[in-house]
Amino acid sequence: MANINQTDRSLLEAVADLHQVPEGAYNIRKNGQGLARHSTANIDIVQKTDKPGIDIRVKPGTQHESIHIPVILTESGLSDMVYNDFYIGEGADVLIIAGCGIHNCGDQRSQHDGIHSFHLARGARIRYVEKHYGEGNGSGERILNPRTIIEMEENSVCEMETVQIRGVDSTRRETEAHLAAGARLILTERLLTEGTQTAESDVSISLDGADAVTQIVSRSIARGHSLQVFHPVVIGNAPCRAHVQCDSMIMDTASIRSIPEIRANHSDAQLIHEAAIGKINSDQIVKLMTFGMSEEEAEAVIVENFLR
Amino acid sequence: MLELKHLEFRAPSTDGNGTEIIHDLSLRLASGRFTVITGPNGGGKSTLAKLIMGIERPTAGKILFDGQDITDLPVPERAKLGIGYAFQQPPRFKGLTVRRLLSLAHGSELPEDECCTYLTRVGLCSADYLNREVDASLSGGEVKRIEIATLMARNLRLAIYDEPEAGIDLWSFAMLVKSFRAMSDRQHESTLVISHQERIMQLADDILVVADGKIREMGPREQIFPHLLSQIDTGCSLRRTVGKEEA
């Protein structure tokens, strides 16, 4: 890949596990500009003409191909806004690796706001993995505000994993999904905030068709003086099933709000919400110390596995 | 290998004087022995185990391990000397799999077949458990057996089990007794088990009776076990005996 320096490389590795040119389709965006792009016979990536961003079209029936779309920001003071639209054809099955890495050494804020919309045709299936990562020792803030809209036709399946561990000062995530009959959405969110970081997550899922199923699993750790707010809303408009599980570990002087909402507009909607906030208990630390770990090592193991 | 000298432990109390849990307790455990500590509830057995592991610190007295004074040594340092402790009420860990926990105990990644061996020894069908998380989805008995397996996954100089039988069903208990017998032969150099179970006491080389923070009796199983049975109709009678002596 041309024009890629060491900083870019480490960011790409952190957000997309990219060590070299990815196989399959890809689009790499750096500081608001396209850096590299590759379409395949089945996956077409086209730059939008009316606004920044790309359209990704996956042909019906495409099987087991992958799409990498990492975004990196290395300039301080840059504000990037991007629209990515995914059209997944009937019966296609693809893996999408997204992610945003910010390296901010300056004193001005670096911000990336992405609006991703997914259109899954009947029977389409995607696994979408998105990592957020921030680094750099400048005083400039690193801000990420992703918005995700998922439209799911009959019997489509979407597994979405989002990970944000350290480094991002402020994030506001909005996720909205509409599920037709037999569609299945699994959302997994993992988050660690520290210092004075803030993270807010609003999720709204409408189960509109019979036998639509969703499962939301959120695991988070708030350290330092950070703040987290979760507000998942699941709306059952048909005979459907939903299970929402929010589990948070709180440390130091952090603050966590978990605001569950399940709304049934149909008597055969089965909606469950579980939420818990608690600290690491001392018995867990002591147990691991009896294996020979220091208190710090024990805490790190507990945190790492909780977010695994 | 382990020597306790005039050990005393007072737990903080509201009047500021502290409640005495362990009172001037001295003992020597020889290397290579399987010792069972028994006695009434609240007699100080678990506290004694925690003092040896370093989870609690004595208010007076000394603890020597292989001649080294470990009284002020922190828990991880004692672990590195080869002391291990299986909790009476083990904590649960969200997100931590059984396999990972056993590997952490062992100190390095354990191959699947070794994990399976340890789980089988505590009566768990290994295939069902390896990738399960050690969280609230497991029953008390399951967590307890996994806790015992974490000690079996280590080659310890001194392994301390705190009431391993608690919360374990009868069928698994038979399995457990078998494992303890096998373990006493090869796994750990010395084993200390806090137990109320006759069948575990029968495995012992030595039996130590602790009541009211003191050693009531100690000696080889053949000597202690027969009259212990006649004494322990209920925990109360033993307590009464000790009480009388004090009075």
Coordinates of C-alpha atoms in Angstrom, one line a residue:
Chain A
M1 CA 0.0 0.0 0.0
A2 CA 1.4 3.3 -1.0
N3 CA 1.6 6.4 1.2
I4 CA 1.3 4.4 4.4
N5 CA 3.8 5.3 7.2
Q6 CA 4.5 3.6 10.5
T7 CA 1.8 5.5 12.4
D8 CA -0.8 4.5 9.8
R9 CA 0.4 0.9 10.0
S10 CA 0.0 0.7 13.7
L11 CA -3.4 2.3 13.6
L12 CA -4.6 -0.1 10.9
E13 CA -3.3 -3.0 12.9
A14 CA -5.2 -1.8 16.0
V15 CA -8.5 -1.2 14.3
A16 CA -8.6 -3.8 11.6
D17 CA -5.9 -6.3 12.4
L18 CA -4.4 -5.3 9.1
H19 CA -0.8 -6.2 8.5
Q20 CA -0.8 -6.0 4.8
V21 CA -3.1 -5.5 1.9
P22 CA -6.3 -7.2 2.8
E23 CA -7.8 -9.9 0.8
G24 CA -11.2 -9.2 -0.8
A25 CA -12.7 -5.7 -1.2
Y26 CA -11.3 -2.8 0.8
N27 CA -11.4 1.0 1.2
I28 CA -8.9 2.7 3.4
R29 CA -9.6 6.3 4.4
K30 CA -7.0 8.6 5.9
N31 CA -7.6 12.2 7.1
G32 CA -10.7 12.6 5.0
Q33 CA -9.3 11.2 1.8
G34 CA -9.4 7.8 0.1
L35 CA -6.0 6.2 0.4
A36 CA -6.7 2.8 -1.3
R37 CA -9.7 1.1 -2.7
H38 CA -10.3 -2.3 -4.3
S39 CA -13.5 -3.9 -5.6
T40 CA -14.0 -7.5 -6.4
A41 CA -16.2 -9.4 -8.9
N42 CA -18.9 -9.6 -6.3
I43 CA -18.3 -6.5 -4.2
D44 CA -18.4 -3.1 -5.7
I45 CA -17.1 -0.1 -3.8
V46 CA -18.0 3.3 -5.4
Q47 CA -17.3 6.8 -4.1
K48 CA -20.3 8.9 -3.5
T49 CA -20.6 12.0 -5.7
D50 CA -23.0 14.1 -3.6
K51 CA -21.2 13.8 -0.2
P52 CA -18.2 12.1 1.4
G53 CA -18.3 8.4 1.7
I54 CA -18.8 5.2 -0.3
D55 CA -21.5 2.9 -1.5
I56 CA -20.7 -0.8 -1.0
R57 CA -22.8 -3.2 -3.1
V58 CA -22.6 -6.9 -2.5
K59 CA -24.1 -9.1 -5.2
P60 CA -26.8 -11.6 -4.3
G61 CA -25.5 -15.0 -3.4
T62 CA -21.9 -13.8 -2.6
Q63 CA -20.4 -16.2 -0.2
H64 CA -17.7 -15.8 2.5
E65 CA -16.0 -12.7 1.1
S66 CA -14.7 -9.9 3.3
I67 CA -14.7 -6.1 3.1
H68 CA -12.3 -4.0 5.0
I69 CA -13.1 -0.3 5.5
P70 CA -10.8 1.2 8.1
V71 CA -10.6 5.0 8.7
I72 CA -7.6 6.6 10.2
L73 CA -7.0 10.2 11.4
T74 CA -3.5 11.3 12.0
E75 CA -3.8 15.1 11.7
S76 CA -4.7 17.2 14.7
G77 CA -7.7 19.5 14.2
L78 CA -9.3 17.5 11.6
S79 CA -13.0 16.9 11.5
D80 CA -14.1 14.1 9.2
M81 CA -17.7 13.2 8.4
V82 CA -18.4 10.2 6.2
Y83 CA -21.5 8.3 4.9
N84 CA -21.1 4.7 4.1
D85 CA -24.0 2.7 2.6
F86 CA -24.0 -1.0 2.4
Y87 CA -26.3 -2.9 0.2
I88 CA -26.1 -6.6 0.8
G89 CA -27.8 -8.7 -1.9
E90 CA -30.2 -11.6 -1.3
G91 CA -28.6 -14.6 0.3
A92 CA -25.1 -13.1 0.4
D93 CA -22.9 -13.8 3.4
V94 CA -20.0 -11.5 4.1
L95 CA -17.6 -10.3 6.8
I96 CA -17.2 -6.5 7.2
I97 CA -14.3 -5.2 9.2
A98 CA -14.6 -1.5 10.0
G99 CA -12.9 0.6 12.5
C100 CA -11.5 4.0 13.3
G101 CA -8.1 4.9 14.7
I102 CA -7.1 8.4 15.7
H103 CA -3.5 9.4 16.4
N104 CA -3.6 12.9 17.8
C105 CA -0.3 14.4 18.8
G106 CA -1.5 18.0 18.6
D107 CA -3.6 20.2 20.8
Q108 CA -6.7 20.5 18.6
R109 CA -9.5 18.0 18.6
S110 CA -9.7 15.3 16.0
Q111 CA -13.2 14.1 15.2
H112 CA -14.7 11.4 13.0
D113 CA -18.4 11.1 12.6
G114 CA -19.5 8.2 10.5
I115 CA -23.0 7.3 9.4
H116 CA -23.2 3.7 8.3
S117 CA -26.4 2.4 6.8
F118 CA -26.9 -1.3 6.1
H119 CA -29.6 -2.7 3.8
L120 CA -29.8 -6.5 4.1
A121 CA -32.0 -8.1 1.5
R122 CA -33.9 -11.3 2.2
G123 CA -31.7 -14.1 3.7
A124 CA -28.6 -11.9 3.6
R125 CA -26.1 -12.4 6.4
I126 CA -23.3 -10.1 7.7
R127 CA -20.8 -10.1 10.5
Y128 CA -19.7 -6.6 11.1
V129 CA -16.8 -5.9 13.5
E130 CA -15.9 -2.3 14.4
K131 CA -13.0 -1.2 16.6
H132 CA -12.4 2.3 17.9
Y133 CA -9.0 3.2 19.0
G134 CA -7.3 6.4 20.0
E135 CA -3.6 7.3 20.7
G136 CA -1.2 10.1 20.7
N137 CA 0.0 12.2 23.6
G138 CA -1.2 15.6 22.5
S139 CA -3.8 17.5 24.5
G140 CA -6.3 17.5 21.5
E141 CA -9.4 15.5 22.1
R142 CA -10.2 12.4 20.1
I143 CA -13.8 12.2 19.3
L144 CA -15.8 9.5 17.5
N145 CA -19.6 9.7 16.9
P146 CA -20.8 6.7 14.9
R147 CA -24.4 6.4 13.8
T148 CA -25.6 3.1 12.4
I149 CA -28.8 2.3 10.7
I150 CA -29.7 -1.3 9.9
E151 CA -32.7 -2.3 7.7
M152 CA -33.2 -6.0 7.7
E153 CA -35.5 -7.8 5.3
E154 CA -37.1 -11.2 5.9
N155 CA -34.8 -13.9 7.4
S156 CA -31.6 -11.8 7.2
V157 CA -29.0 -12.1 9.9
C158 CA -26.7 -9.4 11.3
E159 CA -24.0 -9.9 13.9
M160 CA -22.5 -6.7 14.9
E161 CA -19.6 -6.3 17.3
T162 CA -18.3 -3.0 18.4
V163 CA -15.2 -2.5 20.6
Q164 CA -13.9 0.7 22.1
I165 CA -11.1 0.1 24.6
R166 CA -9.3 3.3 25.8
G167 CA -8.1 6.2 23.9
V168 CA -11.3 7.9 22.8
D169 CA -12.2 11.0 24.7
S170 CA -15.8 11.4 23.8
T171 CA -18.1 9.1 21.9
R172 CA -21.8 9.2 21.2
R173 CA -23.1 6.1 19.5
E174 CA -26.5 5.8 17.9
T175 CA -27.8 2.5 16.6
E176 CA -31.1 2.0 15.0
A177 CA -32.5 -1.2 13.5
H178 CA -35.7 -2.4 11.9
L179 CA -36.3 -6.2 11.6
A180 CA -38.7 -7.8 9.3
A181 CA -40.1 -11.3 9.8
G182 CA -37.6 -14.0 10.8
A183 CA -34.7 -11.5 10.9
R184 CA -32.1 -11.9 13.6
L185 CA -29.8 -9.2 15.0
I186 CA -27.1 -9.8 17.6
L187 CA -25.4 -6.7 18.9
T188 CA -22.3 -7.0 21.1
E189 CA -20.8 -3.9 22.6
R190 CA -17.6 -3.7 24.6
L191 CA -16.4 -0.5 26.1
L192 CA -13.7 0.7 28.5
T193 CA -13.5 4.4 29.5
E194 CA -10.9 6.1 31.7
G195 CA -9.7 9.5 32.8
T196 CA -12.4 12.0 32.0
Q197 CA -13.7 10.2 28.9
T198 CA -17.4 10.0 28.2
A199 CA -19.3 7.4 26.2
E200 CA -23.0 7.4 25.4
S201 CA -24.8 4.7 23.6
D202 CA -28.4 4.9 22.3
V203 CA -29.8 1.8 20.7
S204 CA -33.3 1.5 19.3
I205 CA -34.4 -1.8 17.8
S206 CA -37.8 -2.3 16.3
L207 CA -38.9 -5.9 15.8
D208 CA -41.6 -5.4 13.2
G209 CA -42.1 -8.9 11.7
A210 CA -43.1 -12.3 13.1
D211 CA -40.3 -14.3 14.7
A212 CA -37.8 -11.4 14.6
V213 CA -35.1 -12.0 17.2
T214 CA -32.6 -9.7 18.8
Q215 CA -29.9 -10.1 21.4
I216 CA -28.0 -7.2 22.8
V217 CA -25.0 -7.9 25.0
S218 CA -23.2 -4.8 26.4
R219 CA -20.1 -5.2 28.7
S220 CA -18.4 -2.1 29.9
I221 CA -15.8 -0.9 32.4
A222 CA -15.7 2.7 33.6
R223 CA -12.5 3.8 35.4
G224 CA -11.1 7.1 36.6
H225 CA -13.6 9.9 36.4
S226 CA -15.2 8.7 33.2
L227 CA -18.9 8.6 32.4
Q228 CA -21.0 6.1 30.6
V229 CA -24.6 6.2 29.6
F230 CA -26.5 3.3 28.0
H231 CA -30.0 3.6 26.7
P232 CA -31.1 0.5 24.8
V233 CA -34.7 0.5 23.6
V234 CA -36.3 -2.6 22.1
I235 CA -39.7 -2.3 20.6
G236 CA -41.8 -5.5 19.9
N237 CA -44.4 -4.8 17.2
A238 CA -45.0 -8.5 16.4
P239 CA -44.6 -12.0 17.9
C240 CA -40.9 -11.7 18.6
R241 CA -38.1 -12.2 21.1
A242 CA -35.5 -9.9 22.6
H243 CA -32.9 -10.3 25.2
V244 CA -30.9 -7.3 26.4
Q245 CA -28.0 -7.8 28.8
C246 CA -26.1 -4.8 30.1
D247 CA -23.2 -5.5 32.5
S248 CA -20.9 -2.9 33.8
M249 CA -18.0 -2.7 36.1
I250 CA -17.4 0.5 37.9
M251 CA -14.1 1.7 39.4
D252 CA -12.6 4.7 41.1
T253 CA -14.9 7.8 40.8
A254 CA -16.5 6.8 37.5
S255 CA -20.2 7.1 36.9
I256 CA -22.5 4.8 34.9
R257 CA -26.1 5.1 33.9
S258 CA -28.0 2.2 32.5
I259 CA -31.5 3.0 31.3
P260 CA -33.2 0.0 29.9
E261 CA -36.4 0.2 28.0
I262 CA -38.4 -2.6 26.5
R263 CA -41.7 -1.7 24.8
A264 CA -44.2 -4.3 23.7
N265 CA -47.0 -3.4 21.2
H266 CA -48.0 -7.0 20.6
S267 CA -49.1 -9.6 23.2
D268 CA -46.7 -12.2 21.8
A269 CA -43.7 -10.1 22.1
Q270 CA -41.3 -11.7 24.6
L271 CA -38.8 -9.0 25.8
I272 CA -36.3 -9.5 28.5
H273 CA -33.9 -6.9 29.9
E274 CA -31.1 -7.6 32.5
A275 CA -28.8 -4.8 33.7
A276 CA -26.2 -4.8 36.4
I277 CA -23.5 -2.4 37.6
G278 CA -21.0 -3.5 40.2
K279 CA -17.4 -3.2 41.2
I280 CA -14.7 -5.9 41.1
N281 CA -15.1 -7.7 44.4
S282 CA -12.1 -8.2 46.6
D283 CA -12.4 -12.0 46.7
Q284 CA -11.8 -12.1 42.9
I285 CA -8.6 -10.1 43.3
V286 CA -7.5 -12.3 46.3
K287 CA -8.3 -15.5 44.4
L288 CA -6.0 -14.5 41.6
M289 CA -3.3 -13.3 44.0
T290 CA -3.2 -16.8 45.4
F291 CA -2.1 -17.9 41.9
G292 CA 0.9 -15.6 42.4
M293 CA -0.3 -12.4 40.7
S294 CA 0.1 -8.9 42.1
E295 CA -3.0 -6.9 42.8
E296 CA -2.5 -4.9 39.6
E297 CA -2.0 -8.1 37.5
A298 CA -5.1 -9.6 39.0
E299 CA -7.2 -6.5 38.2
A300 CA -5.9 -6.5 34.7
V301 CA -6.9 -10.2 34.2
I302 CA -10.4 -9.5 35.5
V303 CA -10.9 -6.5 33.3
E304 CA -9.4 -8.2 30.2
N305 CA -11.6 -11.3 30.5
F306 CA -14.7 -9.3 31.4
L307 CA -14.3 -7.5 28.1
R308 CA -13.3 -10.5 26.0
Chain B
M1 CA 7.8 -27.5 56.6
L2 CA 5.2 -25.3 58.2
E3 CA 5.5 -23.9 61.7
L4 CA 3.1 -21.6 63.5
K5 CA 4.5 -19.9 66.6
H6 CA 2.1 -18.4 69.2
L7 CA -0.2 -17.2 66.4
E8 CA -2.9 -14.8 67.4
F9 CA -5.6 -13.1 65.3
R10 CA -8.0 -10.5 66.4
A11 CA -10.8 -9.3 64.1
P12 CA -11.8 -5.6 64.4
S13 CA -14.7 -5.1 66.7
T14 CA -16.8 -2.1 67.7
D15 CA -15.3 -1.7 71.2
G16 CA -11.9 -1.3 69.6
N17 CA -10.3 -4.3 71.5
G18 CA -11.0 -6.8 68.6
T19 CA -12.6 -10.2 68.8
E20 CA -10.1 -13.0 69.3
I21 CA -10.4 -15.6 66.6
I22 CA -7.1 -17.4 67.0
H23 CA -5.5 -17.6 70.4
D24 CA -1.8 -18.4 71.0
L25 CA -1.8 -21.2 68.5
S26 CA 1.4 -23.1 67.8
L27 CA 1.9 -26.2 65.6
R28 CA 4.4 -27.9 63.3
L29 CA 3.4 -29.6 60.0
A30 CA 5.9 -32.1 58.7
S31 CA 6.6 -32.3 55.0
G32 CA 4.7 -34.9 52.9
R33 CA 1.7 -35.3 55.2
F34 CA -2.0 -35.2 54.5
T35 CA -3.5 -33.3 57.4
V36 CA -7.2 -32.8 58.1
I37 CA -8.3 -29.9 60.3
T38 CA -11.7 -30.4 61.8
G39 CA -13.7 -28.9 64.7
P40 CA -16.9 -26.9 65.2
N41 CA -18.0 -24.1 63.0
G42 CA -16.7 -20.7 64.1
G43 CA -13.7 -22.4 65.8
G44 CA -11.1 -20.5 63.6
K45 CA -10.3 -23.2 61.0
S46 CA -10.8 -21.0 57.9
T47 CA -9.1 -18.0 59.6
L48 CA -6.1 -20.3 60.3
A49 CA -6.0 -21.3 56.6
K50 CA -6.2 -17.6 55.5
L51 CA -3.4 -16.7 57.9
I52 CA -1.2 -19.4 56.3
M53 CA -2.0 -18.1 52.8
G54 CA -1.5 -14.5 53.9
I55 CA -5.0 -13.4 53.2
E56 CA -5.3 -12.4 56.8
R57 CA -2.3 -11.1 58.8
P58 CA -1.8 -12.3 62.4
T59 CA -1.9 -9.7 65.2
A60 CA 0.9 -11.6 67.0
G61 CA 3.1 -14.6 66.4
K62 CA 5.2 -16.0 63.6
I63 CA 4.7 -18.2 60.5
L64 CA 7.6 -20.2 59.2
F65 CA 7.7 -22.0 55.9
D66 CA 10.7 -24.3 55.4
G67 CA 12.4 -22.3 58.1
Q68 CA 11.8 -18.9 56.3
D69 CA 9.8 -16.3 58.2
I70 CA 6.8 -15.6 56.0
T71 CA 4.7 -13.7 58.6
D72 CA 4.9 -10.4 56.6
L73 CA 5.1 -12.0 53.1
P74 CA 2.2 -10.9 50.8
V75 CA -0.1 -13.5 49.2
P76 CA 1.5 -13.6 45.7
E77 CA 4.9 -14.2 47.3
R78 CA 3.6 -17.1 49.3
A79 CA 1.9 -18.5 46.2
K80 CA 5.4 -18.4 44.5
L81 CA 6.8 -20.4 47.4
G82 CA 4.2 -23.1 46.5
I83 CA 1.4 -22.4 48.9
G84 CA -2.2 -22.6 47.5
Y85 CA -5.6 -22.1 48.9
A86 CA -9.0 -23.3 47.6
F87 CA -11.7 -21.0 49.0
Q88 CA -14.7 -22.2 50.9
Q89 CA -16.9 -19.8 48.9
P90 CA -15.0 -19.3 45.6
P91 CA -15.7 -16.0 43.7
R92 CA -17.2 -16.1 40.2
F93 CA -15.7 -14.2 37.3
K94 CA -17.8 -12.9 34.4
G95 CA -16.2 -13.6 31.0
L96 CA -13.5 -15.9 32.4
T97 CA -13.8 -19.4 31.0
V98 CA -13.0 -22.5 33.1
R99 CA -10.1 -23.3 30.8
R100 CA -8.6 -19.9 31.2
L101 CA -9.0 -20.0 35.0
L102 CA -7.3 -23.4 35.1
S103 CA -4.5 -22.0 32.9
L104 CA -4.1 -18.9 35.2
A105 CA -3.9 -21.2 38.2
H106 CA -1.3 -23.4 36.4
G107 CA 0.8 -20.4 35.4
S108 CA 0.8 -21.1 31.7
E109 CA -1.7 -22.2 29.0
L110 CA -2.9 -25.6 29.8
P111 CA -3.5 -28.1 27.0
E112 CA -7.1 -29.2 26.6
D113 CA -6.4 -32.8 27.6
E114 CA -4.8 -31.7 30.9
C115 CA -7.7 -29.4 31.7
C116 CA -10.0 -32.3 31.1
T117 CA -8.1 -34.5 33.4
Y118 CA -8.5 -32.1 36.3
L119 CA -12.1 -31.5 35.6
T120 CA -12.8 -35.2 35.5
R121 CA -11.1 -35.7 38.8
V122 CA -13.6 -33.3 40.4
G123 CA -16.5 -35.1 38.7
L124 CA -17.2 -32.6 35.9
C125 CA -17.7 -33.7 32.4
S126 CA -14.9 -31.7 30.9
A127 CA -16.3 -31.2 27.4
D128 CA -19.3 -29.4 28.9
Y129 CA -17.3 -27.1 31.0
L130 CA -14.0 -26.1 29.3
N131 CA -15.5 -23.0 27.5
R132 CA -18.1 -22.2 30.1
E133 CA -17.7 -18.9 32.0
V134 CA -17.1 -19.1 35.7
D135 CA -20.1 -16.9 36.3
A136 CA -23.6 -17.0 37.9
S137 CA -24.6 -19.6 35.2
L138 CA -22.8 -22.2 37.2
S139 CA -24.3 -23.8 40.3
G140 CA -22.6 -23.5 43.7
G141 CA -21.4 -27.1 43.5
E142 CA -20.0 -26.6 40.1
V143 CA -18.0 -23.5 41.1
K144 CA -16.8 -25.3 44.1
R145 CA -15.5 -28.3 42.1
I146 CA -13.8 -25.9 39.6
E147 CA -12.1 -24.2 42.6
I148 CA -10.8 -27.6 43.7
A149 CA -9.6 -28.3 40.2
T150 CA -7.6 -24.9 40.2
L151 CA -5.5 -26.3 43.0
M152 CA -5.1 -29.7 41.3
A153 CA -3.7 -27.8 38.3
R154 CA -0.7 -26.7 40.3
N155 CA 2.1 -28.6 41.8
L156 CA 2.1 -27.2 45.3
R157 CA 4.4 -27.6 48.2
L158 CA 1.4 -26.9 50.5
A159 CA -2.2 -27.2 49.3
I160 CA -5.0 -25.9 51.5
Y161 CA -8.6 -26.9 50.8
D162 CA -11.3 -25.2 52.8
E163 CA -14.3 -27.5 53.2
P164 CA -14.0 -29.0 49.7
E165 CA -17.2 -31.1 50.4
A166 CA -19.4 -28.0 51.0
G167 CA -22.2 -27.9 48.4
I168 CA -21.2 -31.0 46.5
D169 CA -23.7 -33.8 45.9
L170 CA -23.2 -37.3 47.2
W171 CA -22.3 -38.9 43.9
S172 CA -19.6 -36.2 43.2
F173 CA -18.4 -36.5 46.7
A174 CA -17.4 -40.1 46.3
M175 CA -15.4 -39.0 43.2
L176 CA -13.8 -36.2 45.2
V177 CA -12.7 -38.5 48.0
K178 CA -11.1 -40.7 45.4
S179 CA -9.3 -37.7 43.9
F180 CA -8.1 -36.6 47.3
R181 CA -6.7 -40.0 47.9
A182 CA -4.8 -40.0 44.6
M183 CA -3.7 -36.5 45.2
S184 CA -2.3 -37.3 48.6
D185 CA -0.1 -39.8 47.0
R186 CA 1.4 -37.7 44.2
Q187 CA 0.1 -34.2 43.4
H188 CA 1.1 -31.9 46.3
E189 CA 4.0 -32.3 48.7
S190 CA 1.7 -31.6 51.7
T191 CA -2.0 -31.2 51.8
L192 CA -4.1 -29.5 54.5
V193 CA -7.9 -30.0 54.3
I194 CA -10.5 -28.4 56.4
S195 CA -13.3 -30.9 56.6
H196 CA -16.1 -32.2 58.7
Q197 CA -16.4 -35.4 56.5
E198 CA -15.5 -38.7 58.0
R199 CA -14.5 -40.1 54.7
I200 CA -12.0 -37.3 54.2
M201 CA -10.6 -37.7 57.7
Q202 CA -10.1 -41.4 56.9
L203 CA -7.6 -40.3 54.3
A204 CA -5.5 -38.3 56.7
D205 CA -2.1 -39.0 58.0
D206 CA -2.7 -36.5 60.8
I207 CA -5.8 -34.9 62.3
L208 CA -5.9 -31.5 63.9
V209 CA -8.9 -30.5 66.0
V210 CA -9.4 -26.7 66.3
A211 CA -12.0 -25.2 68.6
D212 CA -12.3 -21.7 70.0
G213 CA -9.2 -20.5 68.2
K214 CA -7.0 -23.2 69.8
I215 CA -5.7 -26.6 69.0
R216 CA -7.9 -29.1 70.9
E217 CA -5.9 -32.1 69.8
M218 CA -3.4 -33.1 67.2
G219 CA -1.9 -36.4 66.2
P220 CA -1.9 -39.3 63.8
R221 CA -5.3 -40.4 62.4
E222 CA -5.2 -43.8 64.2
Q223 CA -4.9 -42.0 67.5
I224 CA -7.3 -39.1 67.1
F225 CA -10.0 -40.5 64.8
P226 CA -11.5 -43.2 67.0
H227 CA -12.3 -41.1 70.0
L228 CA -13.2 -38.0 67.8
L229 CA -16.1 -40.0 66.4
S230 CA -17.4 -40.7 69.9
Q231 CA -17.0 -37.0 70.8
I232 CA -18.5 -35.4 67.7
D233 CA -22.1 -36.4 68.1
T234 CA -22.8 -32.7 67.6
G235 CA -20.4 -29.8 67.3
C236 CA -21.8 -28.6 70.6
S237 CA -20.5 -31.4 72.7
L238 CA -17.0 -30.7 71.5
R239 CA -17.4 -27.0 72.2
R240 CA -18.7 -27.8 75.7
T241 CA -15.7 -30.0 76.4
V242 CA -13.4 -27.1 75.4
G243 CA -15.5 -24.7 77.4
K244 CA -15.2 -26.8 80.5
E245 CA -11.4 -27.0 80.3
E246 CA -11.2 -23.2 79.9
A247 CA -13.4 -22.6 83.0

